[in-house]
Amino acid sequence: MAKDLTVAVVGATGAVGREMLKTLSDRNFPAAKIKAFASARSAGSRVPYGDKEIAVEELKEDSFKGVDLALFSAGGATSLKFAPLAVAAGCVVIDNSAAWRMDPRCPLVVPEVNPDALDEQRGIIANPNCSTIQMVAVLKPILDAAGINRVVVSTYQAVSGAGQKGVEELERQTRDLFNMREPESKTFPVRIAFNVIPHIDVFLENDYTKEEMKMVNETVKILDAPEVRVTATCVRVPVFYGHAESVNIETQSKLDAREARAILAQAPGVRVSDNPGEKIYPTPIDAAGDDFTFVGRIRNDETIENGLNLWIVADNLRKGAALNAVQIAEELVKRNLVSVKDRDAFAS
Ligand code: A2P
């Protein structure tokens, strides 16, 4: 069955969509046919898939006929409209936007952390927020070993998290500054070149940003651990690829840095990179282009009884988005779950 899959990438011209196509090809995902969709603007253009190129088609209401599996990364509005249409056509959707993540009908999955949640899928599976994915990959083994009361996270997020237009804005602003031109800010709220911005996504009534609340709520859903209290500050930095996070964890029982290092060294998808004396710690430049979530600077928080500080870095387009989505797809194939049981599950 797996060999006959028709797979679509929606948002195929975007930063994550391109990475999805690359990841599907690099990992030899068992697709008999690949289709690439984007907006009308891109219809007729071509995107790379392995050593070939495929033609981009305009996404339309009837685009999912004959498609078994669709990976979406085209923004929340596109997902809200088209994912239910895909399910109604019998296509399983893995959605990278925030639109469906907190919907109780949609599993929110990091395959190394909560793969069994896929068994409950009803047609739409949500891919978590990029910063959340890399954090839960590290939190899960710590939760299992010692329990977690509280997590305080500050992020340092790359511009590619805002899509291709984020990458282009940092490039353009940097060029403008070197050419004595006043840079214009279109994608980010203020200048990102040679700056850091404590503002990602919109502000909410509680004065947190939506990005910060995604980390709070998604972490609890993925870990299925309502007792874990999370507080976040999300910051955009002038880095092209790779999100970094400073994370403080208060565990329920004592877990010292040495034990945490040993546990994390065994954790799936995680690489410990922690020898500060030798200048060994993860940075976005090392993590970019890699599939692992890197963790370093693991040390005891000396201000509380049971506390750890650590530093987590991953490629936001790969583990934070495209790779996680493809790993979900692989897990669905493995579990024989590439089928829609109830085509009306998302009918409005
Ligand atoms: P397009 O390139 O035609 O605008 P990024 O996250 O890098 O900004 O990419 C967003 C992706 O989502 C692009 O592939 C973009 O296509 C696609 N997209 C945006 N709006 C729509 C839409 N209404 N229908 C289909 N694809 C869309």
Coordinates of C-alpha atoms and ligand atoms in Angstrom, one line a residue:
M1 CA 0.0 0.0 0.0
A2 CA 2.8 2.4 1.0
K3 CA 4.3 2.3 -2.5
D4 CA 1.2 3.7 -4.1
L5 CA 0.9 6.9 -2.0
T6 CA 0.2 10.1 -3.7
V7 CA 1.7 12.9 -1.5
A8 CA 1.1 16.6 -1.8
V9 CA 3.0 19.5 -0.4
V10 CA 0.9 22.6 0.1
G11 CA 3.0 25.8 0.3
A12 CA 5.7 24.1 -1.8
T13 CA 7.4 27.4 -2.8
G14 CA 7.9 28.5 0.8
A15 CA 10.8 28.0 3.1
V16 CA 9.3 25.1 4.9
G17 CA 7.5 23.7 1.9
R18 CA 10.8 23.4 0.0
E19 CA 12.4 21.7 3.0
M20 CA 9.5 19.3 3.1
L21 CA 10.1 18.3 -0.5
K22 CA 13.8 17.9 0.1
T23 CA 13.2 15.9 3.3
L24 CA 10.7 13.6 1.6
S25 CA 13.3 12.9 -1.2
D26 CA 16.3 12.6 1.1
R27 CA 14.5 10.1 3.3
N28 CA 13.1 8.1 0.4
F29 CA 9.6 8.5 1.6
P30 CA 7.5 5.9 -0.1
A31 CA 5.6 8.2 -2.5
A32 CA 4.6 7.0 -5.9
K33 CA 3.7 10.5 -6.9
I34 CA 4.4 14.0 -5.5
K35 CA 2.3 17.1 -6.1
A36 CA 3.3 20.7 -5.3
F37 CA 0.7 23.3 -4.5
A38 CA 1.0 27.0 -3.8
S39 CA -1.0 30.2 -4.5
A40 CA -2.0 31.3 -8.0
R41 CA 1.1 33.6 -8.0
S42 CA 3.4 30.5 -8.2
A43 CA 1.3 28.4 -10.6
G44 CA 3.6 27.1 -13.4
S45 CA 6.9 27.7 -11.5
R46 CA 9.0 24.7 -10.6
V47 CA 10.4 23.4 -7.3
P48 CA 13.2 20.9 -6.8
Y49 CA 12.4 17.3 -5.7
G50 CA 15.5 15.2 -5.5
D51 CA 17.3 15.6 -8.8
K52 CA 14.1 16.5 -10.6
E53 CA 11.9 19.5 -10.6
I54 CA 8.1 19.4 -10.3
A55 CA 5.6 21.9 -11.6
V56 CA 3.7 24.0 -9.0
E57 CA -0.1 24.0 -9.3
E58 CA -2.5 26.5 -7.9
L59 CA -4.2 25.2 -4.8
K60 CA -7.9 24.8 -5.5
E61 CA -10.9 23.2 -3.7
D62 CA -10.7 20.1 -5.8
S63 CA -6.9 19.7 -5.6
F64 CA -7.0 16.7 -3.2
K65 CA -8.8 14.3 -5.4
G66 CA -6.6 11.1 -5.5
V67 CA -4.2 12.5 -2.9
D68 CA -3.5 10.2 0.1
L69 CA -1.4 12.4 2.3
A70 CA -0.8 16.2 2.3
L71 CA 1.8 18.2 4.1
F72 CA 0.6 21.7 4.6
S73 CA 2.8 24.8 5.3
A74 CA 0.9 27.7 3.8
G75 CA -0.3 29.6 6.8
G76 CA -3.3 29.2 9.1
A77 CA -5.9 30.7 6.8
T78 CA -5.0 28.3 4.0
S79 CA -5.1 25.4 6.5
L80 CA -8.4 26.3 8.0
K81 CA -10.0 26.5 4.6
F82 CA -8.3 23.6 2.7
A83 CA -7.5 21.0 5.3
P84 CA -11.1 20.1 5.9
L85 CA -11.6 19.9 2.1
A86 CA -8.6 17.5 1.9
V87 CA -10.1 15.3 4.6
A88 CA -13.5 15.2 2.9
A89 CA -11.6 14.0 -0.2
G90 CA -10.1 11.2 1.8
C91 CA -6.7 12.7 2.3
V92 CA -4.8 12.7 5.6
V93 CA -3.3 16.1 6.4
I94 CA -0.2 17.0 8.4
D95 CA -0.5 20.7 9.1
N96 CA 2.4 22.9 10.0
S97 CA 0.3 26.0 10.9
A98 CA -1.1 26.9 14.3
A99 CA -4.7 26.6 13.1
W100 CA -5.4 23.1 14.3
R101 CA -2.9 22.5 17.1
M102 CA -5.1 22.9 20.1
D103 CA -8.2 21.3 18.4
P104 CA -9.1 18.3 20.5
R105 CA -9.8 16.3 17.3
C106 CA -6.2 16.8 16.2
P107 CA -3.2 15.0 17.6
L108 CA -0.2 17.3 18.1
V109 CA 2.8 15.1 17.6
V110 CA 6.6 14.9 18.0
P111 CA 7.3 11.3 17.0
E112 CA 10.1 10.8 19.6
V113 CA 7.8 12.1 22.3
N114 CA 4.1 11.1 21.8
P115 CA 3.8 8.8 18.7
D116 CA 0.8 6.9 20.1
A117 CA -1.3 10.1 19.8
L118 CA -1.4 9.3 16.1
D119 CA -3.6 6.3 16.7
E120 CA -6.4 8.7 17.5
Q121 CA -6.0 10.7 14.2
R122 CA -9.3 11.7 12.5
G123 CA -7.7 13.2 9.3
I124 CA -5.8 16.3 10.5
I125 CA -2.6 15.9 12.5
A126 CA -0.9 19.1 13.7
N127 CA 2.8 19.7 13.6
P128 CA 3.8 21.7 16.7
N129 CA 5.4 25.1 16.8
C130 CA 9.1 25.0 15.9
S131 CA 10.4 26.2 19.3
T132 CA 8.1 23.8 21.1
I133 CA 9.3 20.8 19.2
Q134 CA 12.9 21.1 20.1
M135 CA 12.1 21.9 23.7
V136 CA 9.8 18.9 24.3
A137 CA 12.3 16.6 22.7
V138 CA 14.6 17.5 25.7
L139 CA 11.8 17.8 28.3
K140 CA 10.3 14.4 27.7
P141 CA 13.2 12.3 29.1
I142 CA 13.6 14.7 32.0
L143 CA 9.9 14.5 32.8
D144 CA 10.0 10.7 32.7
A145 CA 13.1 10.6 35.0
A146 CA 12.2 13.2 37.6
G147 CA 8.9 14.9 36.9
I148 CA 8.7 18.6 36.1
N149 CA 7.0 21.4 38.0
R150 CA 7.9 24.4 36.0
V151 CA 9.8 25.5 32.9
V152 CA 11.1 29.0 32.2
V153 CA 12.2 29.4 28.5
S154 CA 13.6 32.3 26.6
T155 CA 14.1 31.8 22.8
Y156 CA 16.4 33.1 20.2
Q157 CA 14.6 32.5 17.0
A158 CA 15.9 32.7 13.4
V159 CA 14.3 34.8 10.8
S160 CA 13.5 31.8 8.6
G161 CA 10.8 31.0 11.2
A162 CA 8.9 33.8 9.5
G163 CA 9.2 32.1 6.2
Q164 CA 11.1 33.0 3.1
K165 CA 10.1 36.6 3.5
G166 CA 11.9 36.7 6.8
V167 CA 15.1 35.5 5.3
E168 CA 14.8 38.0 2.5
E169 CA 14.2 40.9 5.0
L170 CA 17.3 40.2 7.0
E171 CA 19.4 40.0 3.7
R172 CA 17.9 43.2 2.4
Q173 CA 18.2 45.1 5.6
T174 CA 21.8 44.1 6.0
R175 CA 22.6 45.1 2.4
D176 CA 20.8 48.4 2.9
L177 CA 22.8 49.2 6.0
F178 CA 26.1 48.5 4.4
N179 CA 25.0 50.8 1.5
M180 CA 24.0 53.6 3.9
R181 CA 20.3 53.2 3.0
E182 CA 17.6 53.3 5.6
P183 CA 16.2 49.7 5.8
E184 CA 12.5 49.2 5.5
S185 CA 10.7 46.7 7.9
K186 CA 7.9 44.8 6.2
T187 CA 7.9 41.3 7.7
F188 CA 9.2 42.1 11.2
P189 CA 7.6 44.8 13.4
V190 CA 10.9 46.7 13.7
R191 CA 14.4 46.4 12.1
I192 CA 15.9 42.9 12.6
A193 CA 19.3 43.5 11.1
F194 CA 21.8 44.0 14.0
N195 CA 18.9 44.0 16.5
V196 CA 16.8 41.6 18.6
I197 CA 13.1 41.8 18.9
P198 CA 11.0 40.5 21.8
H199 CA 7.9 40.2 19.7
I200 CA 6.9 37.2 17.6
D201 CA 3.3 36.9 16.3
V202 CA 0.7 39.1 17.8
F203 CA 0.3 40.3 21.4
L204 CA -2.6 38.8 23.4
E205 CA -4.7 40.3 26.2
N206 CA -2.4 38.8 28.9
D207 CA 0.5 40.8 27.4
Y208 CA 2.2 37.6 26.2
T209 CA 2.6 37.0 22.4
K210 CA 0.8 34.3 20.6
E211 CA 4.1 32.6 20.0
E212 CA 4.8 32.5 23.8
M213 CA 1.4 31.0 24.5
K214 CA 1.9 28.4 21.8
M215 CA 4.9 27.2 23.8
V216 CA 2.9 27.2 27.0
N217 CA -0.1 25.3 25.7
E218 CA 1.4 23.0 23.1
T219 CA 4.0 21.7 25.6
V220 CA 1.3 20.6 28.0
K221 CA -0.7 19.0 25.2
I222 CA 2.3 17.1 23.7
L223 CA 3.6 15.9 27.1
D224 CA 0.1 15.2 28.3
A225 CA 1.2 16.7 31.6
P226 CA -1.1 19.4 32.9
E227 CA 1.1 19.8 36.0
V228 CA 4.0 21.2 33.9
R229 CA 3.8 25.0 34.2
V230 CA 5.6 26.8 31.3
T231 CA 6.4 30.5 31.0
A232 CA 8.1 31.8 27.8
T233 CA 9.7 34.9 26.3
C234 CA 10.1 34.6 22.5
V235 CA 12.7 36.7 20.8
R236 CA 13.6 37.1 17.1
V237 CA 17.4 37.3 16.5
P238 CA 19.3 38.2 13.3
V239 CA 20.2 34.5 12.5
F240 CA 19.1 32.9 9.3
Y241 CA 18.6 29.3 10.3
G242 CA 18.4 27.6 13.7
H243 CA 16.4 28.4 16.9
A244 CA 18.2 28.5 20.3
E245 CA 16.6 28.4 23.7
S246 CA 17.7 29.0 27.3
V247 CA 15.6 26.7 29.4
N248 CA 15.3 26.6 33.2
I249 CA 13.6 23.5 34.6
E250 CA 12.3 22.8 38.1
T251 CA 12.0 19.1 38.5
Q252 CA 9.9 17.3 41.0
S253 CA 12.7 15.1 42.3
K254 CA 16.4 15.8 42.3
L255 CA 18.1 15.3 39.0
D256 CA 21.6 16.8 38.9
A257 CA 23.4 18.0 35.8
R258 CA 25.5 14.8 35.5
E259 CA 22.4 12.6 35.6
A260 CA 20.5 14.8 33.2
R261 CA 23.5 14.7 30.7
A262 CA 23.5 10.8 30.9
I263 CA 19.7 10.6 30.3
L264 CA 19.8 13.1 27.4
A265 CA 22.6 11.2 25.8
Q266 CA 20.2 8.3 25.4
A267 CA 17.2 10.4 24.2
P268 CA 16.0 9.7 20.7
G269 CA 16.7 12.6 18.3
V270 CA 18.8 14.4 20.9
R271 CA 22.6 15.0 20.8
V272 CA 24.4 16.2 23.9
S273 CA 27.1 18.8 23.0
D274 CA 28.4 19.9 26.3
N275 CA 32.0 20.5 27.0
P276 CA 32.2 24.2 27.6
G277 CA 35.9 24.1 28.6
E278 CA 36.6 23.0 25.0
K279 CA 34.2 25.5 23.6
I280 CA 31.7 22.6 22.8
Y281 CA 28.1 23.8 23.0
P282 CA 25.5 24.0 20.4
T283 CA 25.0 27.1 18.2
P284 CA 22.6 27.7 15.3
I285 CA 25.5 27.5 12.8
D286 CA 26.3 23.9 13.9
A287 CA 22.6 22.9 14.1
A288 CA 21.6 24.3 10.7
G289 CA 21.2 21.5 8.1
D290 CA 21.2 18.8 10.8
D291 CA 18.3 16.6 12.0
F292 CA 19.2 16.5 15.7
T293 CA 18.1 18.6 18.6
F294 CA 21.3 19.7 20.3
V295 CA 21.6 20.3 24.0
G296 CA 24.5 21.8 26.0
R297 CA 25.4 24.1 28.9
I298 CA 23.7 21.6 31.2
R299 CA 24.2 22.7 34.8
N300 CA 22.5 22.8 38.2
D301 CA 20.4 25.8 39.0
E302 CA 22.0 26.7 42.3
T303 CA 19.1 28.9 43.4
I304 CA 16.6 26.1 44.0
E305 CA 16.5 22.6 45.4
N306 CA 15.7 20.8 42.1
G307 CA 16.7 22.9 39.2
L308 CA 18.5 22.6 35.9
N309 CA 19.6 25.1 33.3
L310 CA 20.3 24.1 29.7
W311 CA 20.6 25.4 26.2
I312 CA 18.8 23.8 23.3
V313 CA 19.4 24.4 19.5
A314 CA 17.8 22.9 16.4
D315 CA 17.3 23.7 12.8
N316 CA 13.8 25.3 12.8
L317 CA 13.1 24.4 9.2
R318 CA 14.1 20.8 9.7
K319 CA 13.3 19.3 13.2
G320 CA 11.2 22.4 13.9
A321 CA 9.0 22.0 10.9
A322 CA 9.7 19.9 7.7
L323 CA 11.5 16.9 9.3
N324 CA 9.0 16.6 12.1
A325 CA 6.2 16.6 9.6
V326 CA 7.9 13.9 7.5
Q327 CA 8.6 11.8 10.6
I328 CA 4.9 12.0 11.4
A329 CA 4.2 10.8 7.9
E330 CA 6.6 7.9 8.3
E331 CA 5.1 6.9 11.6
L332 CA 1.6 7.0 9.9
V333 CA 2.8 4.7 7.2
K334 CA 4.5 2.4 9.8
R335 CA 1.2 2.2 11.7
N336 CA -0.9 1.8 8.6
L337 CA -2.8 5.0 9.4
V338 CA -2.7 6.8 6.1
S339 CA -6.5 6.6 5.8
V340 CA -9.4 8.9 6.7
K341 CA -12.0 7.0 8.7
D342 CA -14.5 9.7 8.9
R343 CA -14.6 12.2 6.0
D344 CA -17.1 14.3 7.9
A345 CA -14.8 14.8 11.0
F346 CA -14.0 18.4 10.0
A347 CA -17.2 19.3 8.1
S348 CA -18.5 22.6 9.4
Ligands
A2P1 P1 3.3 31.5 -2.9 O1 4.7 31.4 -3.0 O2 2.6 31.2 -4.2 O3 2.8 32.8 -2.2 P2 6.6 31.1 3.5 O4 6.1 30.5 4.8 O5 8.0 30.8 3.2 O6 6.2 32.5 3.4 O7 5.7 30.3 2.4 C1 4.3 30.3 2.4 C2 3.8 29.3 1.3 O8 2.4 29.3 1.4 C3 4.2 29.6 -0.1 O9 4.4 28.4 -0.8 C4 2.9 30.3 -0.6 O10 2.8 30.3 -2.0 C5 1.9 29.5 0.1 N1 0.6 30.2 0.2 C6 0.3 31.4 0.7 N2 -1.0 31.7 0.6 C7 -1.5 30.6 -0.1 C8 -2.9 30.4 -0.6 N3 -3.9 31.2 -0.4 N4 -3.1 29.2 -1.3 C9 -2.0 28.4 -1.5 N5 -0.8 28.6 -1.1 C10 -0.5 29.7 -0.4

